[in-house]
Coordinates of C-alpha atoms in Angstrom, one line a residue:
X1 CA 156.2 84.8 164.2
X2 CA 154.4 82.8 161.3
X3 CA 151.5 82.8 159.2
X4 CA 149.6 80.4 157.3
X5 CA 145.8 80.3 154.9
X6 CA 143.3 78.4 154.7
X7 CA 139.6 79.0 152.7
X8 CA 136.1 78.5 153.5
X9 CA 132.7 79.9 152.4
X10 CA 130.5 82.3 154.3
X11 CA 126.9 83.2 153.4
X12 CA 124.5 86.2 153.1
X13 CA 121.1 85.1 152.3
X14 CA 121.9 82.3 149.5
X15 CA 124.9 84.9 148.0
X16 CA 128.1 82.4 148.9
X17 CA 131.5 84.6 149.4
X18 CA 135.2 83.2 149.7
X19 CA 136.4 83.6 153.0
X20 CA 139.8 83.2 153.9
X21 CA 141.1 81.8 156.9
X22 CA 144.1 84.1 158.5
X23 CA 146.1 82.5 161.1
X24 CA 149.2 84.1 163.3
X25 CA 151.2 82.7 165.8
X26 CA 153.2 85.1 167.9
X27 CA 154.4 86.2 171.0
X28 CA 152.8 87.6 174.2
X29 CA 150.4 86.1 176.3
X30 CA 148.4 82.9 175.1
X31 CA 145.1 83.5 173.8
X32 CA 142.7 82.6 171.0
X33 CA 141.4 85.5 169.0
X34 CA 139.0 85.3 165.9
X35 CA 138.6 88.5 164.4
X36 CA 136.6 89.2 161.6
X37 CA 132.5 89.7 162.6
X38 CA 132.1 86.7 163.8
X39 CA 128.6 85.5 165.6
X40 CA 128.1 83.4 168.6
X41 CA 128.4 80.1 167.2
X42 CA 131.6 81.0 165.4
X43 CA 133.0 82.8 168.3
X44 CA 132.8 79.3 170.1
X45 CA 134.5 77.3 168.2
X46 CA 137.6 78.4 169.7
X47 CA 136.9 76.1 172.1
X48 CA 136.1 73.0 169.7
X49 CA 139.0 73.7 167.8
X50 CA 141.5 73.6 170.9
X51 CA 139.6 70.5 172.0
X52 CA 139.5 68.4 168.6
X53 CA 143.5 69.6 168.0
X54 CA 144.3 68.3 171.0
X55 CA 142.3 64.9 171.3
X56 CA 143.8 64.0 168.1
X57 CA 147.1 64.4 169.0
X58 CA 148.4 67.8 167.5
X59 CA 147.2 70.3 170.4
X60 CA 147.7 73.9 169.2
X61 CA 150.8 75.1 170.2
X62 CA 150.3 77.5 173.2
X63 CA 150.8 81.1 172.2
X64 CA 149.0 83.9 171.0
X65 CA 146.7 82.5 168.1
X66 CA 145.5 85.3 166.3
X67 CA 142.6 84.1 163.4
X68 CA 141.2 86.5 161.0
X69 CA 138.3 85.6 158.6
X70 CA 139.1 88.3 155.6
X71 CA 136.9 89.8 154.2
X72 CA 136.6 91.3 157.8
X73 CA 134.0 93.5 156.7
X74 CA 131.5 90.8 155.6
X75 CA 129.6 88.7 159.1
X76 CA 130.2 85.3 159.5
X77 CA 127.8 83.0 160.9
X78 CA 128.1 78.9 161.6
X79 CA 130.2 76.2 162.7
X80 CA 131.2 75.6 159.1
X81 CA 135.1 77.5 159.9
X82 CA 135.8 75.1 162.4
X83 CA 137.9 72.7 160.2
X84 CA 139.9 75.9 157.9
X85 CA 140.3 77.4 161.3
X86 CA 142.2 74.3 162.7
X87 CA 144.2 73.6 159.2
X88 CA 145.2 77.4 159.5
X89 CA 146.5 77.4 163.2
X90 CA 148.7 73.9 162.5
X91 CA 149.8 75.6 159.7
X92 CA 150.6 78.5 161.2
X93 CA 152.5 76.0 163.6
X94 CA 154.7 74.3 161.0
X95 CA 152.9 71.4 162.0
X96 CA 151.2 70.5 158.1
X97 CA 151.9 71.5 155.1
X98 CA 148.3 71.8 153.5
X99 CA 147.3 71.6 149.8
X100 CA 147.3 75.2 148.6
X101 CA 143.5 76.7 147.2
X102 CA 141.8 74.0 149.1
X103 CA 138.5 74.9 150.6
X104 CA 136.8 73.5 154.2
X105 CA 133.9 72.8 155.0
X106 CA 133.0 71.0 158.2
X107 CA 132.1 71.2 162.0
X108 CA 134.4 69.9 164.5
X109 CA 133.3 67.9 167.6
X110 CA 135.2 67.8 170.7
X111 CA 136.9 64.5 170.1
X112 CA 137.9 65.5 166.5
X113 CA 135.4 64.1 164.8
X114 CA 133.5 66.2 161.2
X115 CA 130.0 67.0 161.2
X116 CA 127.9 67.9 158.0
X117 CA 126.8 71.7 157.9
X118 CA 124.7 73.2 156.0
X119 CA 124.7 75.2 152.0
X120 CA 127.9 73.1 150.8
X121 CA 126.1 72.3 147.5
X122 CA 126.7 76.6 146.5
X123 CA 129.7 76.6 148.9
X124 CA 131.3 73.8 146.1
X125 CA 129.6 75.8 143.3
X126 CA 131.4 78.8 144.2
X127 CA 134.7 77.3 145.2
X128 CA 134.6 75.4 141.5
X129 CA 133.5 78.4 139.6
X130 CA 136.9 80.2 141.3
X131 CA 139.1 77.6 140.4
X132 CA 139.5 75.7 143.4
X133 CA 137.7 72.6 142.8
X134 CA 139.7 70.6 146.0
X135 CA 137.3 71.2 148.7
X136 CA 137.6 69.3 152.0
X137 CA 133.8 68.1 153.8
X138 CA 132.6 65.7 156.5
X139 CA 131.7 61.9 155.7
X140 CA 127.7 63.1 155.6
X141 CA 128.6 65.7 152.9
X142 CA 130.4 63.9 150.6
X143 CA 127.4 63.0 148.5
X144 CA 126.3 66.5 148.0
X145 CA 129.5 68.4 147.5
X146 CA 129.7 65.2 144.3
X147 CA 127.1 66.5 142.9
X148 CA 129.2 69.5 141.7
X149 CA 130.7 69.4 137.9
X150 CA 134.4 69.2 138.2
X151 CA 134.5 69.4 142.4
X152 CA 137.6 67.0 143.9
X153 CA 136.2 66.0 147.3
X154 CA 137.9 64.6 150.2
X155 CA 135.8 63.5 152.9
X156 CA 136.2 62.3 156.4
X157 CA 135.1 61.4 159.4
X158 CA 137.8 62.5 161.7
X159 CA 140.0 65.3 161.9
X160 CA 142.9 62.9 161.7
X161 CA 142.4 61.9 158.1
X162 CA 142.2 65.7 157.1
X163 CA 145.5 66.1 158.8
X164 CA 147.2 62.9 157.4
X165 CA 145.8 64.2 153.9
X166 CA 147.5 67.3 154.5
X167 CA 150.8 66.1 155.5
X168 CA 150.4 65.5 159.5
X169 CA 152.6 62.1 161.1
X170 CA 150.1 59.3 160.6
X171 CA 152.0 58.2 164.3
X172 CA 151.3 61.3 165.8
X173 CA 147.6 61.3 165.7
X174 CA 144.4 60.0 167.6
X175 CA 141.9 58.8 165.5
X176 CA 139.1 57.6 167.2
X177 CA 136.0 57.2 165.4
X178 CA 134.3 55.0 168.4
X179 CA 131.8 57.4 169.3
X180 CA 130.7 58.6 165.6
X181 CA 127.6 61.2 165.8
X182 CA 124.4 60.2 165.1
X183 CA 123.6 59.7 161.3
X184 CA 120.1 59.3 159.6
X185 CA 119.8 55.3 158.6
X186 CA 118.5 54.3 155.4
X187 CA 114.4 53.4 157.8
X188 CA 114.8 57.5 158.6
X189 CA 115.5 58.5 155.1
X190 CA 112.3 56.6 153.8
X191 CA 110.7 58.2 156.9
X192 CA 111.4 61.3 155.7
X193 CA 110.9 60.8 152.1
X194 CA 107.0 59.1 153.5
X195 CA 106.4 62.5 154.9
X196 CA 106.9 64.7 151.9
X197 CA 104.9 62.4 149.7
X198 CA 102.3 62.7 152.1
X199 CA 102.2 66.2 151.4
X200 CA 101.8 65.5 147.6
X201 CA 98.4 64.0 146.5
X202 CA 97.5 62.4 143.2
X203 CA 94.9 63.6 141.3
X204 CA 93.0 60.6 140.7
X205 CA 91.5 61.2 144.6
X206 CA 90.1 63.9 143.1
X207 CA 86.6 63.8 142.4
X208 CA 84.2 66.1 140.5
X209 CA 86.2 69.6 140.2
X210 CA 86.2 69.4 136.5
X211 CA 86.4 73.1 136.2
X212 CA 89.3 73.0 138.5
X213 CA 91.1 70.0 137.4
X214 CA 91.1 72.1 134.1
X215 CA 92.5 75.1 136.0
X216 CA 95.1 72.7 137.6
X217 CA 96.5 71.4 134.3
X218 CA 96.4 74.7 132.6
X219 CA 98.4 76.1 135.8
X220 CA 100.9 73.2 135.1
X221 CA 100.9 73.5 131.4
X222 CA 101.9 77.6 131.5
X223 CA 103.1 78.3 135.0
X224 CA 100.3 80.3 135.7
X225 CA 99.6 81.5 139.5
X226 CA 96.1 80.5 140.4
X227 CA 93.3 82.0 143.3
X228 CA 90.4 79.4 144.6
X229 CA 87.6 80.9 146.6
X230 CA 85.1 78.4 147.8
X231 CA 83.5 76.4 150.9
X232 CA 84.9 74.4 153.3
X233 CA 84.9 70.9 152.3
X234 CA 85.2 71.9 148.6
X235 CA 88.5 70.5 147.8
X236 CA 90.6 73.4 147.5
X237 CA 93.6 72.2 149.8
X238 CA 93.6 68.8 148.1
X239 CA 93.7 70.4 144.6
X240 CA 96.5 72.4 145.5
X241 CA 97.9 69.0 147.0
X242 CA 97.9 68.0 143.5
X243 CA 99.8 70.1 141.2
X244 CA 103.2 69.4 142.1
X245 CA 102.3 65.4 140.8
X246 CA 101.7 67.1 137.2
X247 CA 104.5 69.6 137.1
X248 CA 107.7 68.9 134.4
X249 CA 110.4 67.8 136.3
X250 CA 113.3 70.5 137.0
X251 CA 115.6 70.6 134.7
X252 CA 119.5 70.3 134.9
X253 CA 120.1 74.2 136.1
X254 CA 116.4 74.3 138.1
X255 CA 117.5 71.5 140.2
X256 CA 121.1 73.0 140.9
X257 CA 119.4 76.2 142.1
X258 CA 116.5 73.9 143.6
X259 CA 118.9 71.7 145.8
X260 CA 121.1 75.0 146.5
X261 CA 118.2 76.3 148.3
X262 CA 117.1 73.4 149.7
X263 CA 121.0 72.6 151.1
X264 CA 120.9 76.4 152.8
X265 CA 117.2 76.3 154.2
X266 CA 117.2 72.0 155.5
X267 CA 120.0 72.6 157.8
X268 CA 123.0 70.3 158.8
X269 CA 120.5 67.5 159.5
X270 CA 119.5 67.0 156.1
X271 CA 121.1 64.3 154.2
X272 CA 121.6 65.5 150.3
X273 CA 122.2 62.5 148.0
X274 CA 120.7 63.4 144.5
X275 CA 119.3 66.4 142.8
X276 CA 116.2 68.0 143.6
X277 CA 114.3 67.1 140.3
X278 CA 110.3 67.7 141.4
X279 CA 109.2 70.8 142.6
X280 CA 108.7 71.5 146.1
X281 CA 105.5 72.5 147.7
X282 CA 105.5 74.6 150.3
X283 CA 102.4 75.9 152.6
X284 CA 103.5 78.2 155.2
X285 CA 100.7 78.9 158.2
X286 CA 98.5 82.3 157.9
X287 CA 100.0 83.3 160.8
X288 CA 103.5 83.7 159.1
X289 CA 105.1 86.9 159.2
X290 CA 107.0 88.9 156.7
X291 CA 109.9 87.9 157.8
X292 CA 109.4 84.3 157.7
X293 CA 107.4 84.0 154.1
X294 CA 109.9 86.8 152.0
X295 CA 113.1 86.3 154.2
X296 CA 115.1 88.5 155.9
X297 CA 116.7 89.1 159.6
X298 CA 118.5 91.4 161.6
X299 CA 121.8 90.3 161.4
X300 CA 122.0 87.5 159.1
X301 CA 119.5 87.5 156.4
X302 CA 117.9 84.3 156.1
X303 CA 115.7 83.2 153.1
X304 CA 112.2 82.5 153.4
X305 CA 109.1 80.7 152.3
X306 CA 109.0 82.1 149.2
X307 CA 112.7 81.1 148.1
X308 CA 112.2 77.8 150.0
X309 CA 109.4 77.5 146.9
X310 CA 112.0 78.4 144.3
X311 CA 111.3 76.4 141.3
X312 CA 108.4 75.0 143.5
X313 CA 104.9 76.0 144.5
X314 CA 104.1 78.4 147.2
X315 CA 100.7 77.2 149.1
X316 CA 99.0 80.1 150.8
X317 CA 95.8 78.1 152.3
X318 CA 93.3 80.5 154.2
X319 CA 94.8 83.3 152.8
X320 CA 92.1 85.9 153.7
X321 CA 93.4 85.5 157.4
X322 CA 97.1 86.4 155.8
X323 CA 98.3 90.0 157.1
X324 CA 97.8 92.6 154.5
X325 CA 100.7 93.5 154.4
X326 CA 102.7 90.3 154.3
X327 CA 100.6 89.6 150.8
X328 CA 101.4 92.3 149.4
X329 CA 105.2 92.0 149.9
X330 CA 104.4 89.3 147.2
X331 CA 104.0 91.8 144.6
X332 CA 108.0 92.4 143.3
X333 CA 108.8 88.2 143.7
X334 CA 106.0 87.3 141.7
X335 CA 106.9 89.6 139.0
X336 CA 110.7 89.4 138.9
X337 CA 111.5 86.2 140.4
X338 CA 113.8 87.1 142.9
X339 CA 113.5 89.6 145.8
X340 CA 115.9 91.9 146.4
X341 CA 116.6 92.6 150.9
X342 CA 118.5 95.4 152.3
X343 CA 119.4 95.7 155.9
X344 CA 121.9 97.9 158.3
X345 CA 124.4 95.3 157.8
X346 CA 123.9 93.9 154.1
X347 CA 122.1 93.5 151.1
X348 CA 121.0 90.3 149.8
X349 CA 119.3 88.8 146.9
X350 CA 117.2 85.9 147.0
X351 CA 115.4 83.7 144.2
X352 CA 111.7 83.4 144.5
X353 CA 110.5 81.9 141.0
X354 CA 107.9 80.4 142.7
X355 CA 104.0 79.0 141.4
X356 CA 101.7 80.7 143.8
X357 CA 98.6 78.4 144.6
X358 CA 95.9 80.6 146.9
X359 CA 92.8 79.5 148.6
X360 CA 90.2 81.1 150.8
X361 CA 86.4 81.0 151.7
X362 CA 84.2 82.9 150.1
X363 CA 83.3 84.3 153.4
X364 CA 83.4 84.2 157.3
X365 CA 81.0 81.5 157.7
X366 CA 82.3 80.0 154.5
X367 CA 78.8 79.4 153.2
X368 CA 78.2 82.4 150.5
X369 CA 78.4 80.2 147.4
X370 CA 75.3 79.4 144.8
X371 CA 72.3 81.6 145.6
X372 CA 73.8 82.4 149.3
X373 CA 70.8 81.7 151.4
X374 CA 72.5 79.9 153.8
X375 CA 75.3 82.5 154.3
X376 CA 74.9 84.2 157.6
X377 CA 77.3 86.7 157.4
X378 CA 76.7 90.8 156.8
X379 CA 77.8 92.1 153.4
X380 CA 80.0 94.2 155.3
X381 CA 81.6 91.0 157.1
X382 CA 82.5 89.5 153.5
X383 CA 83.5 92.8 151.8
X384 CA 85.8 93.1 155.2
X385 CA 86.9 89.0 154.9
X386 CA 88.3 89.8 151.4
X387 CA 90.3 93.5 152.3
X388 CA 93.2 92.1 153.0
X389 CA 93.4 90.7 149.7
X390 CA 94.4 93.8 147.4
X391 CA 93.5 94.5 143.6
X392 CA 97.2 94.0 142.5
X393 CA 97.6 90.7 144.3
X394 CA 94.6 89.7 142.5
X395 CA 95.7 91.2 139.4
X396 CA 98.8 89.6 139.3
X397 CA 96.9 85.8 139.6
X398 CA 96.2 84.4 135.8
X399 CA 93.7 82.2 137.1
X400 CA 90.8 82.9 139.4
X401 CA 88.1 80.3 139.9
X402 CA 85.1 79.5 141.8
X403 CA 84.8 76.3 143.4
X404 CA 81.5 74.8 144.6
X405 CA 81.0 71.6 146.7
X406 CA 81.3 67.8 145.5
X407 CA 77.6 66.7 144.7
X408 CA 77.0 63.2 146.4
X409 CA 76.5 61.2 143.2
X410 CA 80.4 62.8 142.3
X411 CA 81.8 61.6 146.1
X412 CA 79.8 58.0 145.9
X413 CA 80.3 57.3 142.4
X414 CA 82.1 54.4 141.1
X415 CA 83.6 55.5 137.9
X416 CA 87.8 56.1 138.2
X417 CA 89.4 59.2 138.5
X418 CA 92.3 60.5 135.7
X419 CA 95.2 60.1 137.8
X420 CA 98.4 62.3 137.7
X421 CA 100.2 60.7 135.5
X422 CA 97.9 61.1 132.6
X423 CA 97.8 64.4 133.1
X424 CA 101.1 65.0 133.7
X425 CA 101.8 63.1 129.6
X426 CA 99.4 65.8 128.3
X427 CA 101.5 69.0 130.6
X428 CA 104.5 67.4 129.4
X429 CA 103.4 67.9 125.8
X430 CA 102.2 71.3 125.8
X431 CA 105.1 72.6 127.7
X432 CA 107.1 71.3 124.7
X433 CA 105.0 73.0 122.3
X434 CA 105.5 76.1 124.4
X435 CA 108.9 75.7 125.4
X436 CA 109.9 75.1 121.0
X437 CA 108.3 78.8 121.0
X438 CA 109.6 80.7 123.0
X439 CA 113.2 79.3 122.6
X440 CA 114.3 82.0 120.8
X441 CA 113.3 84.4 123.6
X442 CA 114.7 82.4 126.1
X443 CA 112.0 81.8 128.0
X444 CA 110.7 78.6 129.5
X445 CA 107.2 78.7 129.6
X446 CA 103.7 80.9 129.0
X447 CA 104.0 82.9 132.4
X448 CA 107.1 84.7 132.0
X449 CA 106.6 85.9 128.2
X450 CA 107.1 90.1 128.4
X451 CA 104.3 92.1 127.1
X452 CA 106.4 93.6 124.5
X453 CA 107.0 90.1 123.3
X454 CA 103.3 89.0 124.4
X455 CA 101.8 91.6 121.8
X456 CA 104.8 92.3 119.6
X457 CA 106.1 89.3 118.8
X458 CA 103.8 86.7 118.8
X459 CA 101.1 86.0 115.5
X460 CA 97.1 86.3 116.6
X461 CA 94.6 86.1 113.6
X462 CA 92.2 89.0 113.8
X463 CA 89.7 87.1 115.5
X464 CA 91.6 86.4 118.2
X465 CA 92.2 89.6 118.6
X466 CA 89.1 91.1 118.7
X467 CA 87.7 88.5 121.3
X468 CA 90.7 89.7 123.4
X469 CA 89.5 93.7 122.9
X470 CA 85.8 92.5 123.5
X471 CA 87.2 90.5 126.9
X472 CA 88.7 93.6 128.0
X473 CA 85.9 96.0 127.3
X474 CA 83.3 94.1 128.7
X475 CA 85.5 92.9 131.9
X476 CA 87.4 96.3 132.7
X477 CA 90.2 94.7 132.2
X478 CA 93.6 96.5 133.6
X479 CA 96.8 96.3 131.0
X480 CA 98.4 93.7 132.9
X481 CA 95.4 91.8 133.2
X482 CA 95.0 91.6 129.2
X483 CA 98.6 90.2 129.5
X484 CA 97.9 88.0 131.2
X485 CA 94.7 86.7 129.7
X486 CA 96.7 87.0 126.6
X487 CA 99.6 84.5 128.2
X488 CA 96.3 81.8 129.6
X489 CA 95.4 81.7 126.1
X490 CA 98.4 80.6 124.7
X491 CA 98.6 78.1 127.3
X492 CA 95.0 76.8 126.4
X493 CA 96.2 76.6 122.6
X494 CA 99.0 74.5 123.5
X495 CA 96.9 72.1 125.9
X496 CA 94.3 72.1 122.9
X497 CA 97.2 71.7 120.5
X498 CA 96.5 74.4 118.5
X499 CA 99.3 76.7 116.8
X500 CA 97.9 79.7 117.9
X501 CA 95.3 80.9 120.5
X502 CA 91.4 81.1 118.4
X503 CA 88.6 82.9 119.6
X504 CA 87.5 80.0 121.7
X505 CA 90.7 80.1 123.9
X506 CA 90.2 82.8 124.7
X507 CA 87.1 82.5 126.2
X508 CA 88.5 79.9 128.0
X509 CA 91.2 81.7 129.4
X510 CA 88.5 85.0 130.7
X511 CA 86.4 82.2 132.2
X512 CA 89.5 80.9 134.5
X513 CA 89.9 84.4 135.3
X514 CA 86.4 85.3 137.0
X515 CA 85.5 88.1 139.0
X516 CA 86.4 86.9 142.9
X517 CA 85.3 90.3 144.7
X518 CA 81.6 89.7 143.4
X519 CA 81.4 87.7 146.8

């Protein structure tokens, strides 16, 4: 009887664990066993693992292979085992003598070639961060798992490299690497990359809005969550289009989490070469469920839209045709940043510091802007079109505006548009100014400052301060609502480069926070 260890990585939401790899050869009758919660996918690669051993010229000896992926307690889900589980059994065989602490993370095909799996950006984060920075990927991951501090990669495309690195009879093996797996040439990659800039629109297209243009840049400046309610036609889906051109880029421990996220949601078949610097935009349909927009699952729980919008914007288009209830799961993530899961078989938590971006018509018929007359619908239809949007959803938005349509001398005009770079210089400076602030709090920008902090710690003169108690009086303002006026203003101080928010930022800030449910 022998045993030998090998390491991989398992997952739970975007939570990366240390697995490791069990293998036992002994007597009895021949068998393959894997023990240790595995799902379907992992249960088969039994198969691809005798077939990959044997095709490149080591075949697993044939006797009872016992495999067990410890901690048994914790499922396991993926292909990603295939290659520790293979290094284990050899090893188990006296076959190799592999480096010790190594971690592995590829698929096996049946003629012993590696294919790239998904999340090995955390998987080489956590292996590092445990002090086992020798990790062991397919030829399509290399890139990624490089983009780890400190990570020693080997990479591959056949199983017969891995087994020469770890020891294996150069003359004993197979290698062949004639019938190599489809790969993503460099025309797909600007394919792909034409796609997601499609999705991202520069602002100079833009014409008119300047109320909302103003809303867009303050949004950028401060983080700020933001609610448009107007026509079809209006521009609301090409505004929100916009603001991922004017965002600060992510910075070095946003784009680790960014691309972490990104590695776990993309799947196997997306190629990770640098780190995710921009912010994502992501604009799930109104027919996504709870599930799909805050994560979840019944075995395996999967992250969502809102954590594929980490660091990002989160689009909700048409969101008074959203389920109730799935908006108002948005309540804890837009607050804390994260959202915590708990199911039968786990417990998970997932990021979710996300911008949310919401736009909806005013009404059924979408006409009920200006004086109305052309709106056919019953003031029962509209007060019904806007239920499913609660008080604290709204409440939690910084910035609510009214849009109205594009007059024809705006669309045919011939004079040229601020584009998105010259906004983006002036967001750039503001966030600075806000970001030399609130350094000592730790906090990166306007829309995360605490009340306590908001009211405490921060200087008003006393006229700001009694526009703010006017604002609330007069408006009915709830307590986080007056925070969050409170954080808008500061934001419009730094855009206006002023130290501290005056009277008439203030009255900026309650005009980008007007009163939607008078529709």
């Amino acid at each position: 009887m022998s045993i030998a260890r090998s390491f991989s990585v398992a997952f739970q939401g975007v939570q990366a664990s240390l697995v490791e790899v069990e293998a036992d050869l002994g007597n009895g009758i021949p068998g393959f066993i894997i023990l240790g919660l595995p799902d379907a996918s992992l249960n088969e690669s039994r198969e691809r693992v005798k077939a990959a051993a044997r095709n490149s010229g080591i075949p697993l000896a044939n006797r009872k292979l016992t495999v067990n992926l410890s901690p048994a307690t914790l499922p396991k889900f993926g292909s990603a085992f295939d290659l520790a589980i293979l290094i284990a059994a050899l090893a188990a065989d006296r076959q190799l003598i592999p480096p010790s602490r190594t971690v592995y993370l590829a698929e096996l095909g049946l003629d012993g070639m590696l294919r790239p799996v998904p999340g090995v950006l955390p998987a080489v984060q956590l292996a590092v961060a445990l002090g086992m920075p020798q990790v062991v990927v397919a030829k399509d991951n290399e890139a990624e798992a490089r983009l780890v501090p400190g990570a020693q990669v080997f990479s591959a495309d056949h199983v017969g490299q891995v087994l020469i690195h770890c020891g294996a009879a150069p003359d004993q093996l197979c290698i062949n690497l004639r019938h190599r797996p489809f790969t993503k040439t460099s025309t797909d990659t600007a394919t792909r990359h034409l796609v997601i800039a499609s999705e991202v629109r520069d602002l100079d297209i833009v014409n008119g809005q300047e109320q909302a243009r103003l809303a867009l840049e303050i949004a950028a400046v401060g983080g700020h969550h933001l609610m448009m309610v107007g026509p079809p036609g209006a521009g609301k889906t090409l505004l929100a289009s916009c603001l991922p051109s004017i965002l600060p880029p992510l910075n070095d421990e946003q784009a680790l989490e960014a691309t972490a996220v990104r590695s776990l949601t993309s799947g196997a078949d997306s190629t990770i070469t640098t780190l995710q610097r921009k912010p994502v935009f992501v604009a799930p349909h109104h027919t996504a469920s709870l599930t799909s927009l805050i994560g979840g699952g019944t075995r395996r729980i999967l992250p969502g839209a809102i954590t594929r919008a980490h660091h990002g914007v989160l689009f909700l288009d048409e969101v008074a045709h959203f389920n109730s209830g799935v908006l108002d799961a948005l309540r804890q993530p837009i607050e804390d940043g994260f959202i915590h899961l708990d199911r039968t078989l786990g417990h998970a938590r997932l990021p979710a510091r996300f911008q949310l971006v919401m736009a909806s018509n005013p009404c059924p018929c979408g006409r009920n802007y200006g004086s109305g007359i052309s709106c056919s619908c019953t003031p029962m239809a509209r007060r019904r079109y806007f239920a499913r949007l609660s008080g604290p959803i709204l409440d939690r938005t910084d910035l609510q505006l009214r849009i109205n349509p594009v007059l024809g001398t705006q669309l045919t005009g011939t004079s040229s548009n601020e584009s998105s770079e010259q906004v983006r210089q002036r967001v750039l400076a503001a966030r600075g100014r806000s970001t030399q602030r609130l350094a000592r709090f730790g906090i990166a920008c306007n829309s995360q400052v605490p009340g306590i902090i908001l009211r405490q710690e921060l200087p008003y003169p006393a006229q700001t301060r009694t526009a703010i108690a006017f604002a609330a009086d007069r408006l009915g303002l709830s307590a986080r609502a007056v925070d969050r006026v409170l954080r808008v203003a500061w934001t419009v101080a730094d855009q206006q480069e002023h130290e501290v928010p005056n009277a008439a930022d203030v009255d900026v800030a309650v005009q980008l926070r007007q009163r939607l449910s008078d529709y």
